PDB file of C-alpha atoms in Angstrom:
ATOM      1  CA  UNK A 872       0.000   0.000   0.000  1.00  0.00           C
ATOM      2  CA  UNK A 873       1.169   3.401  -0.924  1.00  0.00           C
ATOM      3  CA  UNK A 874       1.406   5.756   2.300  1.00  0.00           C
ATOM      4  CA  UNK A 875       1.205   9.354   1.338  1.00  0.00           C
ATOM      5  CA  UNK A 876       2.101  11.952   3.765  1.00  0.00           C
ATOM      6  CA  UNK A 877       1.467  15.952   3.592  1.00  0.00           C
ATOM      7  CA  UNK A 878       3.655  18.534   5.189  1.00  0.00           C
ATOM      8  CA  UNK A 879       2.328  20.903   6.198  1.00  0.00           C
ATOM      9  CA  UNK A 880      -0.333  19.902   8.591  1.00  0.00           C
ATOM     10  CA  UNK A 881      -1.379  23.273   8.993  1.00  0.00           C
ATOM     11  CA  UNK A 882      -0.755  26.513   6.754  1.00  0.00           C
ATOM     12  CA  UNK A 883      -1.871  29.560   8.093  1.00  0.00           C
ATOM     13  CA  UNK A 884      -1.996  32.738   5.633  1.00  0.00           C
ATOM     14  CA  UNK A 885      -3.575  35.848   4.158  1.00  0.00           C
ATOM     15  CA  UNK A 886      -5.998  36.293   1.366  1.00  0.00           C
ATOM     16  CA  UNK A 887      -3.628  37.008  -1.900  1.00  0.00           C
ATOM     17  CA  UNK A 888      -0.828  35.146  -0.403  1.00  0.00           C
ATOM     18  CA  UNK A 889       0.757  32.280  -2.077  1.00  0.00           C
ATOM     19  CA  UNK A 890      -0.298  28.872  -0.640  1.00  0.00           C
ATOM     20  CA  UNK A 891       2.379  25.630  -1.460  1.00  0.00           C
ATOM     21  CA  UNK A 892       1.012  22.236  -0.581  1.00  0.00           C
ATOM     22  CA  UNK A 893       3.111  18.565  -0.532  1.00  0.00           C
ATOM     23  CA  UNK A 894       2.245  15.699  -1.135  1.00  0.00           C
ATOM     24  CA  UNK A 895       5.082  12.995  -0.376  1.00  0.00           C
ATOM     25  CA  UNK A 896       4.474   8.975  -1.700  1.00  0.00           C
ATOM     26  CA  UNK A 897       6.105   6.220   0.039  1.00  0.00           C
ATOM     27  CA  UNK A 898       7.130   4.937  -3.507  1.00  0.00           C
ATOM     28  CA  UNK A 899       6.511   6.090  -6.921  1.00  0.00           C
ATOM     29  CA  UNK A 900       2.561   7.016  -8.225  1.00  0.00           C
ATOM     30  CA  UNK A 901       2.962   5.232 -11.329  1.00  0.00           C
ATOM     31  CA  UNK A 902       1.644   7.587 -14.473  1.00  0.00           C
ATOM     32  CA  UNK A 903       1.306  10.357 -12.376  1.00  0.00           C
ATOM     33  CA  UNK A 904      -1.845   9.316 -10.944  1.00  0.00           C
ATOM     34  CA  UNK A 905      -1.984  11.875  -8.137  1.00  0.00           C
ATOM     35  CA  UNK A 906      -5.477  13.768  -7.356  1.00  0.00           C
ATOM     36  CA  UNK A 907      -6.346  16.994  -5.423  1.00  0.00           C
ATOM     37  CA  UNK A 908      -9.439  17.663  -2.930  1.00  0.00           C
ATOM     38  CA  UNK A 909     -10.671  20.598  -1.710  1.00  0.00           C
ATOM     39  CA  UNK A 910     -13.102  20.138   1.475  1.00  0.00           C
ATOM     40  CA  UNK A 911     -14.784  22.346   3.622  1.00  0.00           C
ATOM     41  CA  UNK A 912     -16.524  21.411   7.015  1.00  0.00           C
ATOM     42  CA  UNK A 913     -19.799  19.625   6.286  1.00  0.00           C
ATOM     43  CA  UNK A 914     -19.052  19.029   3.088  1.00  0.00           C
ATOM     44  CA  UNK A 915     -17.864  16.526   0.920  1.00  0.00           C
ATOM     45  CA  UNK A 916     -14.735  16.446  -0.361  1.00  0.00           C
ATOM     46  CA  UNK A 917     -14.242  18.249  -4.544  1.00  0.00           C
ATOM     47  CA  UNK A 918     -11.768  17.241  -6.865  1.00  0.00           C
ATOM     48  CA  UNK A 919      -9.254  20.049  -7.973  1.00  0.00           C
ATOM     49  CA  UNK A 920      -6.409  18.002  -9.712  1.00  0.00           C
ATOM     50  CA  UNK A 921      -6.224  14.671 -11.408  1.00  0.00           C
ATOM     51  CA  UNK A 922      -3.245  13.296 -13.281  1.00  0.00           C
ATOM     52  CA  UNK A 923      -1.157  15.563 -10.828  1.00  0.00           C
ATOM     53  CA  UNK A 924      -1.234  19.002 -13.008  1.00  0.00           C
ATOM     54  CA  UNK A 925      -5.077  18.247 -14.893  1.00  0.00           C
ATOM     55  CA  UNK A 926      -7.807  20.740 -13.486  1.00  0.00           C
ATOM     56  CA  UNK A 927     -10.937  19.780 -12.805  1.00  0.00           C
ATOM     57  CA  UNK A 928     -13.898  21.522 -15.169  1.00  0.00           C
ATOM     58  CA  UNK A 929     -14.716  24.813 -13.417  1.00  0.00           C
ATOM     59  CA  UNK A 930     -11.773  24.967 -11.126  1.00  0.00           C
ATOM     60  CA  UNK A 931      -9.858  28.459 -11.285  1.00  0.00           C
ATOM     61  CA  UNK A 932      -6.151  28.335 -12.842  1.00  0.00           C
ATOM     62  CA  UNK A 933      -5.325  29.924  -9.586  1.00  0.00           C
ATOM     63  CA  UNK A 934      -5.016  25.671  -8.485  1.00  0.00           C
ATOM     64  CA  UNK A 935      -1.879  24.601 -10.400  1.00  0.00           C
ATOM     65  CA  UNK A 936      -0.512  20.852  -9.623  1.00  0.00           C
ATOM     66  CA  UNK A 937       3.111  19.382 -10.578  1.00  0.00           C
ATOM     67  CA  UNK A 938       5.079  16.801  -9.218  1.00  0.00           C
ATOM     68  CA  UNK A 939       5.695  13.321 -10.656  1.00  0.00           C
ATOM     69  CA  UNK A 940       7.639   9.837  -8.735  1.00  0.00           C
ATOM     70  CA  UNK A 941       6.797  10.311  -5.150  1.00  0.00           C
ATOM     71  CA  UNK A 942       6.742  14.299  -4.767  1.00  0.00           C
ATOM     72  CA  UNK A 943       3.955  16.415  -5.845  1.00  0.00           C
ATOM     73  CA  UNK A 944       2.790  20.070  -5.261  1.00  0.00           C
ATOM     74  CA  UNK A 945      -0.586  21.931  -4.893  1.00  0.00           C
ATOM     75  CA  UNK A 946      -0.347  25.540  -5.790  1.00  0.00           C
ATOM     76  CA  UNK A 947      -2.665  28.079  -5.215  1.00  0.00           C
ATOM     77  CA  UNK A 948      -1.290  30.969  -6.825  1.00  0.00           C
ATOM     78  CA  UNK A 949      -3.718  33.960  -4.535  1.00  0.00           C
ATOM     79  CA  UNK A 950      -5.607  32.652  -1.417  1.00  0.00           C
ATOM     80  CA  UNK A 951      -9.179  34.239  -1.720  1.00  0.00           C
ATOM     81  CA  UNK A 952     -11.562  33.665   1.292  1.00  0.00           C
ATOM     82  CA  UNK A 953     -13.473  30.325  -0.427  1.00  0.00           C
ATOM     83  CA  UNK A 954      -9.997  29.172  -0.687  1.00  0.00           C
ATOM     84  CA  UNK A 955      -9.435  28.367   3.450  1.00  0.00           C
ATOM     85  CA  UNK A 956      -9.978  24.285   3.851  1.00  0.00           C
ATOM     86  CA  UNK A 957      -8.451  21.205   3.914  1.00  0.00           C
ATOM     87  CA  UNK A 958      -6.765  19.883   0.736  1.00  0.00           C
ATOM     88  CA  UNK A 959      -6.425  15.818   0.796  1.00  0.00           C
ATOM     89  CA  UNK A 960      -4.256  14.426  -2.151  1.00  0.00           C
ATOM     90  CA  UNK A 961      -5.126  11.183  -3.312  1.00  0.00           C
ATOM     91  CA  UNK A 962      -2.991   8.194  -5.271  1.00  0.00           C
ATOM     92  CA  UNK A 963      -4.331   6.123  -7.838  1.00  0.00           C
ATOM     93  CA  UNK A 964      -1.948   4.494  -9.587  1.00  0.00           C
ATOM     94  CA  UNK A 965      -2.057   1.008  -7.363  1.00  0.00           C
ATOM     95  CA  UNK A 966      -4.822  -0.207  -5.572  1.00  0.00           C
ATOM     96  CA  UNK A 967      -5.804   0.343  -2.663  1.00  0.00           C
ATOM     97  CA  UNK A 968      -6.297   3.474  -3.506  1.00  0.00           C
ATOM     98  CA  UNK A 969      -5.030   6.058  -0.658  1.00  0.00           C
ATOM     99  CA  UNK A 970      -5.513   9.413   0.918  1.00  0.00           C
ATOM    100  CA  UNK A 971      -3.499  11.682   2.580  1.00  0.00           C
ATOM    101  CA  UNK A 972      -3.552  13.316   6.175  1.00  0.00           C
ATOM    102  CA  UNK A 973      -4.626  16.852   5.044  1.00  0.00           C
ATOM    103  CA  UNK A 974      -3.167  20.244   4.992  1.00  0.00           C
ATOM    104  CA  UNK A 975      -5.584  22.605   6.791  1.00  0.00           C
ATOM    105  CA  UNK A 976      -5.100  25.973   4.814  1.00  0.00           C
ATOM    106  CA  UNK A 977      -6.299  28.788   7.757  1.00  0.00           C
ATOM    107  CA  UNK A 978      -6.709  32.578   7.812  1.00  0.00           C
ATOM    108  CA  UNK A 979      -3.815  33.964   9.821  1.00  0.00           C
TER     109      UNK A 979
ATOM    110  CA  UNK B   7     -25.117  16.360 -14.521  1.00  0.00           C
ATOM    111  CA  UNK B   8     -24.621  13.454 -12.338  1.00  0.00           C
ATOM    112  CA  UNK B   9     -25.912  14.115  -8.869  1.00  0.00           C
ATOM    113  CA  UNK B  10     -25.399  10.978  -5.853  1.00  0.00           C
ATOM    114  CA  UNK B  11     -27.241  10.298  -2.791  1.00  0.00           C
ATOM    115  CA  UNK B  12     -26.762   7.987   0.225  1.00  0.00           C
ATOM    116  CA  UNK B  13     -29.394   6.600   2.427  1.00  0.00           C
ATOM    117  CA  UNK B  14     -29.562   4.361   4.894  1.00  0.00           C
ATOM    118  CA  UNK B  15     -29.687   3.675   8.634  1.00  0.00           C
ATOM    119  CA  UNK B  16     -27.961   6.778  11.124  1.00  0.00           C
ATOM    120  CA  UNK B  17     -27.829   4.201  14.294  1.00  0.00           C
ATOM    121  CA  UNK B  18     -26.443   0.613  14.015  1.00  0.00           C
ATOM    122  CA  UNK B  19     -25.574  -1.861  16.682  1.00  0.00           C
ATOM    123  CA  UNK B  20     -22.117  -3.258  17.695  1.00  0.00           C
ATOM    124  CA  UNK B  21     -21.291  -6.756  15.787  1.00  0.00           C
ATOM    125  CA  UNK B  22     -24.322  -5.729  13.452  1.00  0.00           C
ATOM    126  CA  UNK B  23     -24.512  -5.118   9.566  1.00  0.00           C
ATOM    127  CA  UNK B  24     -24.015  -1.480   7.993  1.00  0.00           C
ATOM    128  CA  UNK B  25     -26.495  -1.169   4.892  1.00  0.00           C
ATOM    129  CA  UNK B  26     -26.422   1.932   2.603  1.00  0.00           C
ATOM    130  CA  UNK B  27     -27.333   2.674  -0.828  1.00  0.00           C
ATOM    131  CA  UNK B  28     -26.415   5.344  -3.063  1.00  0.00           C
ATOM    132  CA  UNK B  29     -28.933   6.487  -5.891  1.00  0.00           C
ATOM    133  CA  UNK B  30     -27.386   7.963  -9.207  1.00  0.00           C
ATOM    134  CA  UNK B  31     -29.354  10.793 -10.464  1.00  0.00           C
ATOM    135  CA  UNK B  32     -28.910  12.759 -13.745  1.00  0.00           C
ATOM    136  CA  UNK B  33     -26.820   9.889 -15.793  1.00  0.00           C
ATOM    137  CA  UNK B  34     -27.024   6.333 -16.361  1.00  0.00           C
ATOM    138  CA  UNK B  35     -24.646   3.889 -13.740  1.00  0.00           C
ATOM    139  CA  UNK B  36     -23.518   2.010 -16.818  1.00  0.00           C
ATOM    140  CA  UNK B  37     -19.988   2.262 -17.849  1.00  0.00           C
ATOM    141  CA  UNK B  38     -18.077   3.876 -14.971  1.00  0.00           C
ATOM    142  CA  UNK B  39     -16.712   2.768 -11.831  1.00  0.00           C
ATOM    143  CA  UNK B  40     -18.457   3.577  -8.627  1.00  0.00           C
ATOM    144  CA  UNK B  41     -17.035   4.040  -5.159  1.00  0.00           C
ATOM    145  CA  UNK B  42     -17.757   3.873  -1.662  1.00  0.00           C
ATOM    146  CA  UNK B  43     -15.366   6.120   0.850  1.00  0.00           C
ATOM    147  CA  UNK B  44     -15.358   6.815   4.486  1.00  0.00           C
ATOM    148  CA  UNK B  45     -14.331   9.473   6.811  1.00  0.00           C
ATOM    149  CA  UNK B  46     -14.358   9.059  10.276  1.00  0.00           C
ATOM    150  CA  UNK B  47     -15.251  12.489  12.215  1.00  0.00           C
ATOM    151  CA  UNK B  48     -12.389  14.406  12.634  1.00  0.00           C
ATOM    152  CA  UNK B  49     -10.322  11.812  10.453  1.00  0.00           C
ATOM    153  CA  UNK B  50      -8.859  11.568   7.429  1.00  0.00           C
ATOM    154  CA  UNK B  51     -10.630   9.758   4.360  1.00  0.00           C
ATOM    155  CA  UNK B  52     -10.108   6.057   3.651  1.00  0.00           C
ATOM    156  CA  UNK B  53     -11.377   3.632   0.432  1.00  0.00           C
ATOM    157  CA  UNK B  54     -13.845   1.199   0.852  1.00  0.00           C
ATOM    158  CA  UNK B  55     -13.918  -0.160  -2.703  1.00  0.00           C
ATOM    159  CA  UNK B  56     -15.148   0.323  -5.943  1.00  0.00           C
ATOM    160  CA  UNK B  57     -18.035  -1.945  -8.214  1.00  0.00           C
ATOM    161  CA  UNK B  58     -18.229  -1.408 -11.783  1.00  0.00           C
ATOM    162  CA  UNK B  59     -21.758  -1.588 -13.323  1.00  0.00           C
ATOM    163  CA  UNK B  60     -21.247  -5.139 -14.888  1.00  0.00           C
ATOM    164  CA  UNK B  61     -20.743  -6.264 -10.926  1.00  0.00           C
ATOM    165  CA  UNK B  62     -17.039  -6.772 -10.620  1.00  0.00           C
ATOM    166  CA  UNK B  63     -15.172  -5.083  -7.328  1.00  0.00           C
ATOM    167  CA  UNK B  64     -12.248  -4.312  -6.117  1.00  0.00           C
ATOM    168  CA  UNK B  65     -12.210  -4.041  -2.189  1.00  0.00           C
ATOM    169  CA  UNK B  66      -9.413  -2.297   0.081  1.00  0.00           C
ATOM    170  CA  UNK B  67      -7.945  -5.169   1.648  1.00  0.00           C
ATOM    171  CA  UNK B  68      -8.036  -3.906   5.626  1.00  0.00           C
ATOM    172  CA  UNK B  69     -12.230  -4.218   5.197  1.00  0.00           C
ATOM    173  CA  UNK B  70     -12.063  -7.014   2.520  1.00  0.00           C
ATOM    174  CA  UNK B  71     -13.201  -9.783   4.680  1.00  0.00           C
ATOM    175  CA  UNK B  72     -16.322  -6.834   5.831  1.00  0.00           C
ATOM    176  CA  UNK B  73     -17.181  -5.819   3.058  1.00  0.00           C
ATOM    177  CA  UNK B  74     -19.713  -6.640  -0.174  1.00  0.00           C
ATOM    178  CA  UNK B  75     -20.723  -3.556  -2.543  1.00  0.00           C
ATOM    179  CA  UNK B  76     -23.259  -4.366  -5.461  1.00  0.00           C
ATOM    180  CA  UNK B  77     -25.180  -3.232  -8.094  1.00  0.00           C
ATOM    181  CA  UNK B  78     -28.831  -2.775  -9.233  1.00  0.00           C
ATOM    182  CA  UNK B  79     -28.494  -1.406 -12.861  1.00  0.00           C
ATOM    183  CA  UNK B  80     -32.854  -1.001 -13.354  1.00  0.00           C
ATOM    184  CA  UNK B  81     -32.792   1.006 -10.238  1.00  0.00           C
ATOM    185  CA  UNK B  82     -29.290   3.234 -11.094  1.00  0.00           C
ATOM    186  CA  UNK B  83     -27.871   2.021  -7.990  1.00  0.00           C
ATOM    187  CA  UNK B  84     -25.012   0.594  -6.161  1.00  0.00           C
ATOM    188  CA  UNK B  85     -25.311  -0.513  -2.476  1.00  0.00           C
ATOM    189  CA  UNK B  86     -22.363  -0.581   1.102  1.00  0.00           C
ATOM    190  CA  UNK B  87     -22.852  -3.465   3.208  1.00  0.00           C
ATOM    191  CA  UNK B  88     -19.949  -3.774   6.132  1.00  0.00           C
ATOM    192  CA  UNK B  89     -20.447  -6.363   8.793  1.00  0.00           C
ATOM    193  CA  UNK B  90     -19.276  -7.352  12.364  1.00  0.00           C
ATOM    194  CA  UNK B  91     -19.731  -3.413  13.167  1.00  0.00           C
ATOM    195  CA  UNK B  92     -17.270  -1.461  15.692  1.00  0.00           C
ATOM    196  CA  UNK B  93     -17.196   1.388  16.967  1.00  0.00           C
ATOM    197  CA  UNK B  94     -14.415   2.617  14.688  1.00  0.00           C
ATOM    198  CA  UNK B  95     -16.610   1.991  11.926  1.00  0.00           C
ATOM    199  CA  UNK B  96     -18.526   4.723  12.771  1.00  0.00           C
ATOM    200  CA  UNK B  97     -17.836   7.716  10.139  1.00  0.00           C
ATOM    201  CA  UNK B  98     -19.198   9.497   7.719  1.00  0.00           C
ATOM    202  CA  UNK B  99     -20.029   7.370   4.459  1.00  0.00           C
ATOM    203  CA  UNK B 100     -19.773   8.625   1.218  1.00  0.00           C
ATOM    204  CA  UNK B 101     -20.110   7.320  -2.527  1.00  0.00           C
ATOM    205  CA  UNK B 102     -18.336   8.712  -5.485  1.00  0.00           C
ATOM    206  CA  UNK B 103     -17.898   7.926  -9.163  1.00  0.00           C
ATOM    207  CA  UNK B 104     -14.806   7.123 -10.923  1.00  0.00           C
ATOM    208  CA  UNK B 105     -14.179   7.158 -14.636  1.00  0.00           C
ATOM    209  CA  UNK B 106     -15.104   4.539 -17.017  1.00  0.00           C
ATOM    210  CA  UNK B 107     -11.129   3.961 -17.602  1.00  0.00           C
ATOM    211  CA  UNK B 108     -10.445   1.159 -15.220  1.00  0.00           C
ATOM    212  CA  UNK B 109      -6.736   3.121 -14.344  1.00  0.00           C
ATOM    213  CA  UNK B 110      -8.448   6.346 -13.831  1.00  0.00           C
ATOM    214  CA  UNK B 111      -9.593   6.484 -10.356  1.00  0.00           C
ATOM    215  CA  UNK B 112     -10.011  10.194  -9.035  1.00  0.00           C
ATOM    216  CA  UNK B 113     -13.245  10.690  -7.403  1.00  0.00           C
ATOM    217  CA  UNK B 114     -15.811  13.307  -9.072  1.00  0.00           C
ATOM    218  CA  UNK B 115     -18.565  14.018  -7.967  1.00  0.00           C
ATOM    219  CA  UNK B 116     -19.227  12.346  -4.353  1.00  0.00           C
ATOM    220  CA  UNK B 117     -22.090  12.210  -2.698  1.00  0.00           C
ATOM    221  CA  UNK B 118     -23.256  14.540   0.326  1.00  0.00           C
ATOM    222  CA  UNK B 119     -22.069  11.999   2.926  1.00  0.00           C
ATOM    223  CA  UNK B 120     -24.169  10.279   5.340  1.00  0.00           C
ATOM    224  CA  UNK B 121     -23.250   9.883   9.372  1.00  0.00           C
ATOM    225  CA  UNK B 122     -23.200   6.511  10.367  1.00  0.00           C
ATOM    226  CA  UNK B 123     -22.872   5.682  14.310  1.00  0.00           C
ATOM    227  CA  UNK B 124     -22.135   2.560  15.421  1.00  0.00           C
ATOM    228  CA  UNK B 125     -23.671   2.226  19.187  1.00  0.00           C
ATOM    229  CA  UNK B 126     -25.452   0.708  21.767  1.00  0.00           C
TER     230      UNK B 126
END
């Protein structure tokens, strides 16, 4: 099973700051299969990113991914005030499929 | 566009069975992969496993022995049942669809969730 682990557990900025999110695999995602989730409390969890960089339909270009082998990024490029949640990234390049711990992005 | 929804039981007994069904709404179940995924309150989100609309499954193996997921094709819906319930199976439940590519498993769009308890 592929363990992925995301630093930082908490990232606490302004609105129209920069936000930089990892994503760390225990081995390699093969094919870059790497996914993004945006979730806020109560809700369920929305898909930003697939194949690593790929955005979802209607998700701003302000969400950039990258990243390939077992390190990958989440970018958002200017925090606006939807943007404060907790981003999961997911693997699905061998089963079982797995999640991530979450970075909590906060209003500082 | 496609719209899911779970239902089922909010309460369950210890050593019971977990049923839940999610009903696809605004597309046909045929051809893609469908998933069910938990989240424990609090917690981080884990995969149950996935059925594809001719009935085959693929199960994460720490539930494997818990777990059965089908499908009901005339009624555009896929079913959860988890057995021998805990209290750490108590989370909130959610179903998602995957793509019709076998390889391409990202999650869009999931379900609202629905709180399952697991007590006394």
């Amino acid at each position: 099973e592929i363990v992925l682990t995301q630093s930082p557990g908490t990232l606490s900025l302004s609105p129209g700051e920069r936000a930089t999110l990892s994503c760390r695999a225990s081995q390699s995602v093969s094919s870059s299969y790497l996914a993004w989730y945006q979730q806020k409390p109560g809700q369920a969890p929305r898909l930003l990113i697939y194949g690593a960089s790929s955005r979802a339909t209607v998700i701003p270009d302000r969400f950039s991914g990258s990243g390939s082998g077992t390190d990958f990024t989440l970018t958002i490029s200017r925090l606006e005030p939807e943007d404060f949640a907790v981003y999961y990234c997911q693997q699905y390049g061998s089963s079982p499929f797995t999640f991530g711990p979450g970075t909590k992005v906060d209003i500082k | 566009q496609v719209q899911l929804q779970e239902s089922g039981p909010g309460l369950v007994k210890p050593s019971e069975t977990l049923s839940l069904t999610c009903t696809v709404s605004g597309g046909s179940i045929s051809s893609y992969y469908w998933n069910w995924i938990r989240q424990p309150p609090g917690k981080g989100l884990e995969w149950i496993g996935y059925i594809y609309y001719t009935g085959s499954t693929n199960y994460n193996p720490s539930l494997k022995s818990r777990v059965t997921i089908s499908v009901d094709t005339s009624k555009n819906q896929f079913s959860l049942k988890l057995t021998s319930l805990t209290a750490a199976d108590t989370a909130v439940y959610y179903c998602a669809r995957s793509q019709w590519e076998p390889s391409w498993n990202w999650f869009d769009p999931w379900g609202q969730g629905t709180l399952v308890t697991v007590s006394s």
